[in-house]
């Protein structure tokens, strides 16, 4: 099985979703500390 090359669009999409997850986690952590 040959590995399929990842398109730049796919890399961008993964990068964006990971950044959004990190931002969401940080926001939930901040609200937990305040509470």
PDB file of N, CA and C in Angstrom:
ATOM      1  N   UNK A   1       0.849  -1.211   0.000  1.00  0.00           N
ATOM      2  CA  UNK A   1       0.000   0.000   0.000  1.00  0.00           C
ATOM      3  C   UNK A   1       0.880   1.256   0.000  1.00  0.00           C
ATOM      4  N   UNK A   2       0.688   2.090  -0.995  1.00  0.00           N
ATOM      5  CA  UNK A   2       1.457   3.338  -1.046  1.00  0.00           C
ATOM      6  C   UNK A   2       0.735   4.407  -0.238  1.00  0.00           C
ATOM      7  N   UNK A   3       1.524   5.206   0.448  1.00  0.00           N
ATOM      8  CA  UNK A   3       0.914   6.287   1.221  1.00  0.00           C
ATOM      9  C   UNK A   3       0.435   7.383   0.286  1.00  0.00           C
ATOM     10  N   UNK A   4      -0.763   7.866   0.534  1.00  0.00           N
ATOM     11  CA  UNK A   4      -1.276   8.949  -0.296  1.00  0.00           C
ATOM     12  C   UNK A   4      -0.688  10.277   0.182  1.00  0.00           C
ATOM     13  N   UNK A   5      -0.180  11.084  -0.738  1.00  0.00           N
ATOM     14  CA  UNK A   5       0.318  12.397  -0.325  1.00  0.00           C
ATOM     15  C   UNK A   5      -0.833  13.264   0.177  1.00  0.00           C
ATOM     16  N   UNK A   6      -0.579  13.979   1.244  1.00  0.00           N
ATOM     17  CA  UNK A   6      -1.624  14.833   1.815  1.00  0.00           C
ATOM     18  C   UNK A   6      -1.624  16.167   1.073  1.00  0.00           C
ATOM     19  N   UNK A   7      -2.799  16.592   0.666  1.00  0.00           N
ATOM     20  CA  UNK A   7      -2.890  17.861  -0.053  1.00  0.00           C
ATOM     21  C   UNK A   7      -2.708  19.027   0.915  1.00  0.00           C
ATOM     22  N   UNK A   8      -2.321  20.164   0.374  1.00  0.00           N
ATOM     23  CA  UNK A   8      -2.111  21.348   1.217  1.00  0.00           C
ATOM     24  C   UNK A   8      -3.428  21.757   1.870  1.00  0.00           C
ATOM     25  N   UNK A   9      -4.529  21.616   1.131  1.00  0.00           N
ATOM     26  CA  UNK A   9      -5.831  21.951   1.713  1.00  0.00           C
ATOM     27  C   UNK A   9      -6.109  21.090   2.934  1.00  0.00           C
ATOM     28  N   UNK A  10      -5.789  19.805   2.831  1.00  0.00           N
ATOM     29  CA  UNK A  10      -6.020  18.890   3.957  1.00  0.00           C
ATOM     30  C   UNK A  10      -5.148  19.284   5.142  1.00  0.00           C
ATOM     31  N   UNK A  11      -3.890  19.621   4.868  1.00  0.00           N
ATOM     32  CA  UNK A  11      -3.005  20.051   5.956  1.00  0.00           C
ATOM     33  C   UNK A  11      -3.560  21.295   6.626  1.00  0.00           C
ATOM     34  N   UNK A  12      -4.022  22.243   5.816  1.00  0.00           N
ATOM     35  CA  UNK A  12      -4.586  23.476   6.381  1.00  0.00           C
ATOM     36  C   UNK A  12      -5.802  23.156   7.237  1.00  0.00           C
ATOM     37  N   UNK A  13      -6.653  22.267   6.733  1.00  0.00           N
ATOM     38  CA  UNK A  13      -7.871  21.927   7.467  1.00  0.00           C
ATOM     39  C   UNK A  13      -7.510  21.309   8.820  1.00  0.00           C
ATOM     40  N   UNK A  14      -6.554  20.373   8.811  1.00  0.00           N
ATOM     41  CA  UNK A  14      -6.148  19.734  10.072  1.00  0.00           C
ATOM     42  C   UNK A  14      -5.563  20.766  11.021  1.00  0.00           C
ATOM     43  N   UNK A  15      -4.751  21.675  10.490  1.00  0.00           N
ATOM     44  CA  UNK A  15      -4.124  22.692  11.318  1.00  0.00           C
ATOM     45  C   UNK A  15      -5.190  23.576  11.951  1.00  0.00           C
ATOM     46  N   UNK A  16      -6.184  23.983  11.153  1.00  0.00           N
ATOM     47  CA  UNK A  16      -7.232  24.855  11.674  1.00  0.00           C
ATOM     48  C   UNK A  16      -8.033  24.153  12.760  1.00  0.00           C
ATOM     49  N   UNK A  17      -8.399  22.890  12.528  1.00  0.00           N
ATOM     50  CA  UNK A  17      -9.206  22.191  13.524  1.00  0.00           C
ATOM     51  C   UNK A  17      -8.417  21.994  14.810  1.00  0.00           C
ATOM     52  N   UNK A  18      -7.124  21.709  14.712  1.00  0.00           N
ATOM     53  CA  UNK A  18      -6.318  21.527  15.924  1.00  0.00           C
ATOM     54  C   UNK A  18      -6.206  22.844  16.678  1.00  0.00           C
ATOM     55  N   UNK A  19      -6.071  23.958  15.960  1.00  0.00           N
ATOM     56  CA  UNK A  19      -6.005  25.257  16.621  1.00  0.00           C
ATOM     57  C   UNK A  19      -7.331  25.570  17.301  1.00  0.00           C
ATOM     58  N   UNK A  20      -8.449  25.245  16.641  1.00  0.00           N
ATOM     59  CA  UNK A  20      -9.757  25.492  17.232  1.00  0.00           C
ATOM     60  C   UNK A  20      -9.942  24.650  18.486  1.00  0.00           C
ATOM     61  N   UNK A  21      -9.502  23.394  18.455  1.00  0.00           N
ATOM     62  CA  UNK A  21      -9.613  22.533  19.633  1.00  0.00           C
ATOM     63  C   UNK A  21      -8.810  23.119  20.781  1.00  0.00           C
ATOM     64  N   UNK A  22      -7.570  23.572  20.485  1.00  0.00           N
ATOM     65  CA  UNK A  22      -6.729  24.148  21.529  1.00  0.00           C
ATOM     66  C   UNK A  22      -7.389  25.383  22.122  1.00  0.00           C
ATOM     67  N   UNK A  23      -7.950  26.231  21.275  1.00  0.00           N
ATOM     68  CA  UNK A  23      -8.604  27.452  21.753  1.00  0.00           C
ATOM     69  C   UNK A  23      -9.808  27.093  22.624  1.00  0.00           C
ATOM     70  N   UNK A  24     -10.570  26.090  22.211  1.00  0.00           N
ATOM     71  CA  UNK A  24     -11.737  25.678  22.991  1.00  0.00           C
ATOM     72  C   UNK A  24     -11.300  25.116  24.336  1.00  0.00           C
ATOM     73  N   UNK A  25     -10.244  24.303  24.335  1.00  0.00           N
ATOM     74  CA  UNK A  25      -9.754  23.745  25.598  1.00  0.00           C
ATOM     75  C   UNK A  25      -9.273  24.857  26.522  1.00  0.00           C
ATOM     76  N   UNK A  26      -8.539  25.827  25.968  1.00  0.00           N
ATOM     77  CA  UNK A  26      -8.027  26.931  26.771  1.00  0.00           C
ATOM     78  C   UNK A  26      -9.193  27.727  27.359  1.00  0.00           C
ATOM     79  N   UNK A  27     -10.226  27.973  26.553  1.00  0.00           N
ATOM     80  CA  UNK A  27     -11.376  28.732  27.032  1.00  0.00           C
ATOM     81  C   UNK A  27     -12.069  27.982  28.168  1.00  0.00           C
ATOM     82  N   UNK A  28     -12.259  26.676  28.016  1.00  0.00           N
ATOM     83  CA  UNK A  28     -12.922  25.903  29.071  1.00  0.00           C
ATOM     84  C   UNK A  28     -12.049  25.864  30.321  1.00  0.00           C
ATOM     85  N   UNK A  29     -10.725  25.804  30.152  1.00  0.00           N
ATOM     86  CA  UNK A  29      -9.834  25.820  31.308  1.00  0.00           C
ATOM     87  C   UNK A  29      -9.939  27.150  32.037  1.00  0.00           C
ATOM     88  N   UNK A  30      -9.975  28.247  31.289  1.00  0.00           N
ATOM     89  CA  UNK A  30     -10.065  29.571  31.903  1.00  0.00           C
ATOM     90  C   UNK A  30     -11.364  29.704  32.691  1.00  0.00           C
ATOM     91  N   UNK A  31     -12.476  29.259  32.120  1.00  0.00           N
ATOM     92  CA  UNK A  31     -13.752  29.397  32.815  1.00  0.00           C
ATOM     93  C   UNK A  31     -13.774  28.507  34.052  1.00  0.00           C
ATOM     94  N   UNK A  32     -13.132  27.342  33.987  1.00  0.00           N
ATOM     95  CA  UNK A  32     -13.101  26.451  35.149  1.00  0.00           C
ATOM     96  C   UNK A  32     -12.319  27.098  36.284  1.00  0.00           C
ATOM     97  N   UNK A  33     -11.200  27.731  35.968  1.00  0.00           N
ATOM     98  CA  UNK A  33     -10.392  28.374  37.005  1.00  0.00           C
ATOM     99  C   UNK A  33     -11.169  29.505  37.665  1.00  0.00           C
ATOM    100  N   UNK A  34     -11.884  30.300  36.848  1.00  0.00           N
ATOM    101  CA  UNK A  34     -12.637  31.431  37.400  1.00  0.00           C
ATOM    102  C   UNK A  34     -13.762  30.936  38.300  1.00  0.00           C
ATOM    103  N   UNK A  35     -14.437  29.868  37.874  1.00  0.00           N
ATOM    104  CA  UNK A  35     -15.586  29.363  38.617  1.00  0.00           C
ATOM    105  C   UNK A  35     -15.167  28.877  39.972  1.00  0.00           C
TER     106      UNK A  35
END
